C-alpha cells in the first residue's frame, strides 16, 4: 500500500504504542484522526506532529469502555477526514485480579467493551466503505497474552484472544476484497501499560523475579514494523522478534510461561 495521502484512525494514540504508530504514520504522509480519553495528551501529540511539518491530526476524545462511543467515534472520524483508508484498533485497557474473582462483573464487561466490542463497532462502521472502494487496511493490536495468558490480568487475555480470532476470521472474509488485515502480537513493549503492570504490588514472587529478565521492545520499533507491514502487505507482526515462535507453538509457550511466571 502506498501510504502518502491515505487517511487513518488510530485509537489509543495518547501514549505508548498508539502514539508511536501515529507519529510513524504521520511521518509517512498519512493524514490522521487520533483518539483516546485524555484530550490534552492528544492535543499535545497533534501539535507535535504539526510542528514536524505533517498535517495536524484531528483530535477525537472518546471513552471506548462505554457502549455506543465507538460508533460515534466512527461518525466523527468520517466527518473530520471524509473517509478512512486505515483503521488501527490499538486502544486497550489492562485487567486486574484472577478469573475467579473477576467473574462476569462490571469491570470484566467494561474490559470487553474497550478491548473487543469497540474495535468490532469501528470495523462495522469503517470497513464496508473500504470494501466498496476495493482498498484499505485494518490493523488489530492483540497481545501474545492471547496465546500465553499472564496470570492476574483479569479477562485481558480473553479479550485479546477474541480480538485475534476475529481478526483471522475477518481476513478470510475480506480475502480478495483489496482490504488488508494485519494482526499484531506485541510481547512486552516498554510503554505506560507495561511499566504500570511491572510496578503492581500483587504480582507473585516468581513473576516479580523473572519478569525483569524477559526481553522488552520499544514502541517506536514496533511502529516501524507496522508501517512496513502496511507497505508490504504483511499479515502478522510478532514483536519483539525473540517471541516469534509463541503463536506457532502455543502449548510449549504456555508451559514456558507457567514455569517462569506462575507461583
Ligand atoms: N505494552 C505491552 O507490553 C503490550 C503487550 C501486549 C499487547 N499490548 C497492546 O498494545 C496496545 C497498546 O498498548 P500500550 O502498551 O501502548 O498501552 P498504554 O500505554 O496503556 O496505552 C493505551 C492507550 O489506549 C487508550 N485507552 C485506554 N483505555 C481507553 C478507553 N476506555 N477509551 C479510549 N482509549 C483508551 C489510552 O489513552 P487514555 O488513557 O488517554 O484513554 C492509551 O492511549 C494495546 O492494545 C495493548 O493491549 C501492549
Tab-separated table of C-alpha atoms and ligand atoms in Angstrom:
chain	number	residue	atom	x	y	z
A	1	UNK	CA	0.000	0.000	0.000
A	2	UNK	CA	1.190	3.479	-0.879
A	3	UNK	CA	0.792	5.404	2.386
A	4	UNK	CA	1.216	9.064	1.410
A	5	UNK	CA	-2.125	10.893	1.410
A	6	UNK	CA	-4.027	7.982	2.988
A	7	UNK	CA	-6.346	8.690	5.895
A	8	UNK	CA	-6.151	6.738	9.148
A	9	UNK	CA	-7.850	6.493	12.528
A	10	UNK	CA	-5.532	5.456	15.366
A	11	UNK	CA	-7.211	4.568	18.668
A	12	UNK	CA	-5.258	4.754	21.913
A	13	UNK	CA	-2.945	7.372	20.422
A	14	UNK	CA	-2.368	9.411	23.604
A	15	UNK	CA	0.621	7.320	24.747
A	16	UNK	CA	2.594	4.124	24.236
A	17	UNK	CA	2.340	2.096	21.048
A	18	UNK	CA	-0.562	4.150	19.634
A	19	UNK	CA	1.357	7.402	19.974
A	20	UNK	CA	4.397	5.859	18.267
A	21	UNK	CA	2.212	4.482	15.457
A	22	UNK	CA	0.550	7.886	14.949
A	23	UNK	CA	3.943	9.595	14.724
A	24	UNK	CA	5.290	6.949	12.311
A	25	UNK	CA	2.243	7.155	10.022
A	26	UNK	CA	2.299	10.979	10.042
A	27	UNK	CA	5.967	10.844	9.017
A	28	UNK	CA	4.889	8.733	6.003
A	29	UNK	CA	2.389	11.409	4.935
A	30	UNK	CA	-0.738	9.720	6.338
A	31	UNK	CA	-3.496	12.145	7.414
A	32	UNK	CA	-4.666	11.165	10.880
A	33	UNK	CA	-7.529	11.167	13.320
A	34	UNK	CA	-6.199	10.316	16.774
A	35	UNK	CA	-8.338	9.193	19.680
A	36	UNK	CA	-8.150	8.293	23.383
A	37	UNK	CA	-9.782	9.587	26.586
A	38	UNK	CA	-7.205	12.273	27.518
A	39	UNK	CA	-7.817	15.307	25.322
A	40	UNK	CA	-4.740	17.263	26.488
A	41	UNK	CA	-2.378	14.414	25.602
A	42	UNK	CA	-3.944	14.134	22.143
A	43	UNK	CA	-3.721	17.898	21.567
A	44	UNK	CA	-0.044	17.823	22.578
A	45	UNK	CA	0.601	14.984	20.105
A	46	UNK	CA	-1.298	16.816	17.342
A	47	UNK	CA	0.795	19.962	17.980
A	48	UNK	CA	3.986	17.940	17.937
A	49	UNK	CA	3.043	16.189	14.656
A	50	UNK	CA	2.105	19.535	13.088
A	51	UNK	CA	5.394	21.102	14.188
A	52	UNK	CA	7.243	18.287	12.368
A	53	UNK	CA	5.692	19.564	9.109
A	54	UNK	CA	2.963	16.911	8.779
A	55	UNK	CA	-0.772	17.636	8.580
A	56	UNK	CA	-2.166	18.320	12.079
A	57	UNK	CA	-4.195	15.263	13.162
A	58	UNK	CA	-7.881	15.618	14.023
A	59	UNK	CA	-8.248	15.094	17.769
A	60	UNK	CA	-11.211	12.998	18.923
A	61	UNK	CA	-11.600	12.327	22.647
A	62	UNK	CA	-13.616	9.200	23.405
A	63	UNK	CA	-14.154	6.629	26.135
A	64	UNK	CA	-14.287	3.256	24.406
A	65	UNK	CA	-15.365	1.461	27.589
A	66	UNK	CA	-18.838	2.961	27.048
A	67	UNK	CA	-21.154	1.175	24.626
A	68	UNK	CA	-22.030	3.355	21.616
A	69	UNK	CA	-18.916	5.570	21.853
A	70	UNK	CA	-17.010	3.618	19.182
A	71	UNK	CA	-19.821	4.018	16.677
A	72	UNK	CA	-19.976	7.741	17.465
A	73	UNK	CA	-16.187	7.913	17.040
A	74	UNK	CA	-16.507	6.396	13.551
A	75	UNK	CA	-19.080	9.057	12.602
A	76	UNK	CA	-16.884	11.857	13.975
A	77	UNK	CA	-13.842	10.439	12.165
A	78	UNK	CA	-15.678	10.368	8.832
A	79	UNK	CA	-16.843	13.947	9.438
A	80	UNK	CA	-13.242	15.008	10.133
A	81	UNK	CA	-11.411	13.035	7.429
A	82	UNK	CA	-14.051	12.394	4.755
A	83	UNK	CA	-13.106	8.723	4.552
A	84	UNK	CA	-10.865	6.236	6.362
A	85	UNK	CA	-8.332	4.086	4.485
A	86	UNK	CA	-6.603	2.594	7.532
A	87	UNK	CA	-8.208	1.628	10.847
A	88	UNK	CA	-5.773	0.962	13.686
A	89	UNK	CA	-7.563	-0.696	16.614
A	90	UNK	CA	-4.889	-0.193	19.260
A	91	UNK	CA	-6.624	1.203	22.383
A	92	UNK	CA	-6.943	-1.278	25.232
A	93	UNK	CA	-7.050	-1.493	28.991
A	94	UNK	CA	-5.287	-3.986	31.247
A	95	UNK	CA	-7.301	-6.159	33.619
A	96	UNK	CA	-6.688	-6.984	37.258
A	97	UNK	CA	-7.220	-9.972	39.501
A	98	UNK	CA	-7.912	-13.622	38.760
A	99	UNK	CA	-10.654	-15.078	36.572
A	100	UNK	CA	-12.396	-16.497	39.650
A	101	UNK	CA	-12.516	-13.037	41.216
A	102	UNK	CA	-13.422	-11.111	38.036
A	103	UNK	CA	-16.292	-13.394	37.019
A	104	UNK	CA	-18.754	-11.544	34.814
A	105	UNK	CA	-18.631	-8.365	36.924
A	106	UNK	CA	-18.967	-4.827	35.644
A	107	UNK	CA	-15.214	-4.317	35.248
A	108	UNK	CA	-14.887	-7.555	33.254
A	109	UNK	CA	-17.663	-6.468	30.899
A	110	UNK	CA	-16.170	-2.993	30.534
A	111	UNK	CA	-12.845	-4.562	29.570
A	112	UNK	CA	-14.552	-6.457	26.750
A	113	UNK	CA	-16.256	-3.232	25.639
A	114	UNK	CA	-12.904	-1.430	25.342
A	115	UNK	CA	-10.743	-4.265	24.031
A	116	UNK	CA	-13.158	-6.203	21.823
A	117	UNK	CA	-16.606	-4.682	21.166
A	118	UNK	CA	-15.277	-1.197	20.374
A	119	UNK	CA	-12.839	-2.493	17.710
A	120	UNK	CA	-15.739	-4.530	16.297
A	121	UNK	CA	-18.026	-1.452	16.194
A	122	UNK	CA	-15.310	0.539	14.388
A	123	UNK	CA	-14.836	-2.358	11.982
A	124	UNK	CA	-18.550	-2.457	11.161
A	125	UNK	CA	-18.677	1.299	10.585
A	126	UNK	CA	-15.434	1.795	8.660
A	127	UNK	CA	-14.579	-1.418	6.789
A	128	UNK	CA	-17.589	-1.784	4.419
A	129	UNK	CA	-16.721	1.535	2.692
A	130	UNK	CA	-13.134	0.246	2.245
A	131	UNK	CA	-14.520	-2.926	0.639
A	132	UNK	CA	-16.725	-0.800	-1.627
A	133	UNK	CA	-13.629	1.168	-2.719
A	134	UNK	CA	-11.609	-2.061	-3.111
A	135	UNK	CA	-8.774	-0.814	-0.902
A	136	UNK	CA	-7.883	-0.177	2.714
A	137	UNK	CA	-6.400	-1.775	5.807
A	138	UNK	CA	-7.429	-2.846	9.288
A	139	UNK	CA	-4.763	-3.324	11.939
A	140	UNK	CA	-5.825	-5.024	15.167
A	141	UNK	CA	-3.405	-4.900	18.080
A	142	UNK	CA	-3.873	-8.075	20.107
A	143	UNK	CA	-1.257	-9.460	22.528
A	144	UNK	CA	0.881	-12.545	22.999
A	145	UNK	CA	-1.175	-12.769	26.218
A	146	UNK	CA	-3.900	-14.107	23.903
A	147	UNK	CA	-1.737	-17.202	23.420
A	148	UNK	CA	0.152	-17.412	26.700
A	149	UNK	CA	-2.023	-15.722	29.323
A	150	UNK	CA	-0.163	-13.929	32.096
A	151	UNK	CA	-1.799	-14.615	35.469
A	152	UNK	CA	-3.812	-11.980	37.369
A	153	UNK	CA	-4.629	-9.752	34.396
A	154	UNK	CA	-8.381	-10.302	34.744
A	155	UNK	CA	-10.113	-11.027	31.446
A	156	UNK	CA	-7.429	-9.193	29.440
A	157	UNK	CA	-6.088	-12.401	27.775
A	158	UNK	CA	-9.627	-13.416	26.753
A	159	UNK	CA	-10.369	-10.016	25.238
A	160	UNK	CA	-7.145	-10.234	23.222
A	161	UNK	CA	-7.800	-13.849	22.144
A	162	UNK	CA	-11.274	-12.800	20.970
A	163	UNK	CA	-9.761	-9.918	19.001
A	164	UNK	CA	-7.104	-12.185	17.456
A	165	UNK	CA	-9.569	-14.821	16.275
A	166	UNK	CA	-11.956	-12.142	14.962
A	167	UNK	CA	-9.028	-10.692	13.007
A	168	UNK	CA	-8.239	-14.090	11.476
A	169	UNK	CA	-11.907	-14.540	10.513
A	170	UNK	CA	-12.083	-11.013	9.072
A	171	UNK	CA	-9.001	-11.736	6.973
A	172	UNK	CA	-10.676	-14.796	5.436
A	173	UNK	CA	-13.921	-12.882	4.858
A	174	UNK	CA	-12.073	-9.987	3.180
A	175	UNK	CA	-9.833	-12.175	1.037
A	176	UNK	CA	-9.670	-10.713	-2.464
A	177	UNK	CA	-11.519	-7.519	-1.427
A	178	UNK	CA	-8.429	-5.311	-1.588
A	179	UNK	CA	-8.655	-4.667	2.176
A	180	UNK	CA	-5.566	-5.775	4.064
A	181	UNK	CA	-5.929	-7.214	7.578
A	182	UNK	CA	-2.942	-7.069	9.926
A	183	UNK	CA	-2.805	-8.858	13.284
A	184	UNK	CA	-0.249	-7.515	15.778
A	185	UNK	CA	1.008	-9.605	18.687
A	186	UNK	CA	3.094	-7.423	20.989
A	187	UNK	CA	5.006	-9.362	23.631
A	188	UNK	CA	6.497	-6.944	26.128
A	189	UNK	CA	6.902	-3.359	24.930
A	190	UNK	CA	8.152	-0.538	27.148
A	191	UNK	CA	5.062	1.680	27.443
A	192	UNK	CA	2.998	3.114	30.329
A	193	UNK	CA	0.898	-0.109	30.311
A	194	UNK	CA	3.991	-2.314	30.675
A	195	UNK	CA	5.521	-0.102	33.377
A	196	UNK	CA	2.246	0.001	35.346
A	197	UNK	CA	1.997	-3.791	35.193
A	198	UNK	CA	5.586	-4.274	36.329
A	199	UNK	CA	5.017	-1.971	39.316
A	200	UNK	CA	1.895	-3.776	40.538
A	201	UNK	CA	2.141	-4.828	44.189
A	202	UNK	CA	0.076	-8.014	43.722
A	203	UNK	CA	2.483	-9.833	41.346
A	204	UNK	CA	3.668	-13.218	42.603
A	205	UNK	CA	7.283	-13.763	43.718
A	206	UNK	CA	8.268	-15.742	40.606
A	207	UNK	CA	6.648	-13.222	38.284
A	208	UNK	CA	8.353	-10.308	40.043
A	209	UNK	CA	11.758	-12.064	39.771
A	210	UNK	CA	11.514	-13.402	36.194
A	211	UNK	CA	9.656	-10.525	34.544
A	212	UNK	CA	12.798	-8.424	34.804
A	213	UNK	CA	14.753	-10.919	32.661
A	214	UNK	CA	12.276	-11.108	29.791
A	215	UNK	CA	13.134	-9.167	26.596
A	216	UNK	CA	11.252	-5.868	26.253
A	217	UNK	CA	10.850	-3.963	22.988
A	218	UNK	CA	10.394	-0.282	22.041
A	219	UNK	CA	7.129	1.239	20.846
A	220	UNK	CA	8.934	3.136	18.067
A	221	UNK	CA	10.418	-0.097	16.667
A	222	UNK	CA	7.009	-1.779	16.670
A	223	UNK	CA	5.509	1.266	14.927
A	224	UNK	CA	8.117	0.971	12.156
A	225	UNK	CA	7.267	-2.735	11.710
A	226	UNK	CA	3.618	-1.776	11.395
A	227	UNK	CA	4.372	0.837	8.723
A	228	UNK	CA	6.413	-1.714	6.837
A	229	UNK	CA	3.647	-4.369	7.179
A	230	UNK	CA	1.153	-1.929	5.630
A	231	UNK	CA	3.525	-1.133	2.771
A	232	UNK	CA	4.436	-4.731	2.051
A	233	UNK	CA	1.050	-6.315	2.752
A	234	UNK	CA	2.318	-8.423	5.663
A	235	UNK	CA	-0.345	-10.199	7.712
A	236	UNK	CA	1.087	-10.743	11.173
A	237	UNK	CA	3.577	-8.937	13.383
A	238	UNK	CA	5.113	-10.524	16.472
A	239	UNK	CA	7.317	-8.125	18.417
A	240	UNK	CA	9.898	-8.351	19.994
A	241	UNK	CA	11.051	-10.908	17.404
A	242	UNK	CA	12.504	-13.140	20.126
A	243	UNK	CA	8.880	-14.200	20.855
A	244	UNK	CA	8.211	-15.065	17.175
A	245	UNK	CA	7.665	-18.778	17.871
A	246	UNK	CA	4.959	-18.146	20.516
A	247	UNK	CA	1.944	-18.216	18.144
A	248	UNK	CA	3.435	-21.203	16.272
A	249	UNK	CA	3.909	-23.430	19.323
A	250	UNK	CA	1.262	-22.325	21.844
A	251	UNK	CA	1.409	-25.426	24.060
A	252	UNK	CA	5.142	-25.147	24.604
A	253	UNK	CA	4.887	-21.360	25.031
A	254	UNK	CA	2.250	-21.785	27.744
A	255	UNK	CA	4.406	-24.342	29.537
A	256	UNK	CA	7.408	-21.951	29.481
A	257	UNK	CA	5.208	-19.079	30.728
A	258	UNK	CA	3.917	-21.230	33.597
A	259	UNK	CA	7.464	-22.188	34.600
A	260	UNK	CA	8.615	-18.568	34.516
A	261	UNK	CA	5.626	-16.729	35.959
A	262	UNK	CA	3.255	-18.941	37.956
A	263	UNK	CA	3.958	-19.255	41.700
B	1	LIG	N1	2.999	-2.719	26.166
B	1	LIG	C1	2.953	-4.028	26.105
B	1	LIG	O1	3.849	-4.722	26.620
B	1	LIG	C2	1.836	-4.705	25.359
B	1	LIG	C3	1.861	-6.104	25.292
B	1	LIG	C4	0.853	-6.761	24.625
B	1	LIG	C5	-0.146	-6.045	23.993
B	1	LIG	N2	-0.164	-4.688	24.071
B	1	LIG	C6	-1.270	-3.989	23.398
B	1	LIG	O2	-0.770	-2.899	22.672
B	1	LIG	C7	-1.753	-1.852	22.628
B	1	LIG	C8	-1.157	-0.567	23.131
B	1	LIG	O3	-0.696	-0.795	24.440
B	1	LIG	P1	0.266	0.198	25.211
B	1	LIG	O4	1.251	-0.632	25.909
B	1	LIG	O5	0.687	1.291	24.319
B	1	LIG	O6	-0.776	0.717	26.320
B	1	LIG	P2	-0.861	2.128	27.070
B	1	LIG	O7	0.462	2.708	27.211
B	1	LIG	O8	-1.654	1.873	28.324
B	1	LIG	O9	-1.781	2.965	26.063
B	1	LIG	C9	-3.121	2.562	25.888
B	1	LIG	C10	-3.856	3.570	25.017
B	1	LIG	O10	-5.247	3.213	24.994
B	1	LIG	C11	-6.046	4.327	25.431
B	1	LIG	N3	-7.202	3.843	26.152
B	1	LIG	C12	-7.230	3.036	27.250
B	1	LIG	N4	-8.485	2.868	27.676
B	1	LIG	C13	-9.273	3.597	26.843
B	1	LIG	C14	-10.673	3.850	26.774
B	1	LIG	N5	-11.516	3.344	27.675
B	1	LIG	N6	-11.135	4.629	25.787
B	1	LIG	C15	-10.290	5.164	24.865
B	1	LIG	N7	-8.964	4.973	24.881
B	1	LIG	C16	-8.469	4.202	25.868
B	1	LIG	C17	-5.091	5.132	26.331
B	1	LIG	O11	-5.402	6.510	26.354
B	1	LIG	P3	-6.170	7.295	27.524
B	1	LIG	O12	-5.642	6.799	28.822
B	1	LIG	O13	-5.865	8.731	27.229
B	1	LIG	O14	-7.598	6.952	27.289
B	1	LIG	C18	-3.771	4.974	25.572
B	1	LIG	O15	-3.689	5.896	24.525
B	1	LIG	C19	-2.923	-2.355	23.482
B	1	LIG	O16	-3.890	-2.955	22.648
B	1	LIG	C20	-2.274	-3.404	24.361
B	1	LIG	O17	-3.207	-4.357	24.818
B	1	LIG	C21	0.802	-3.997	24.751
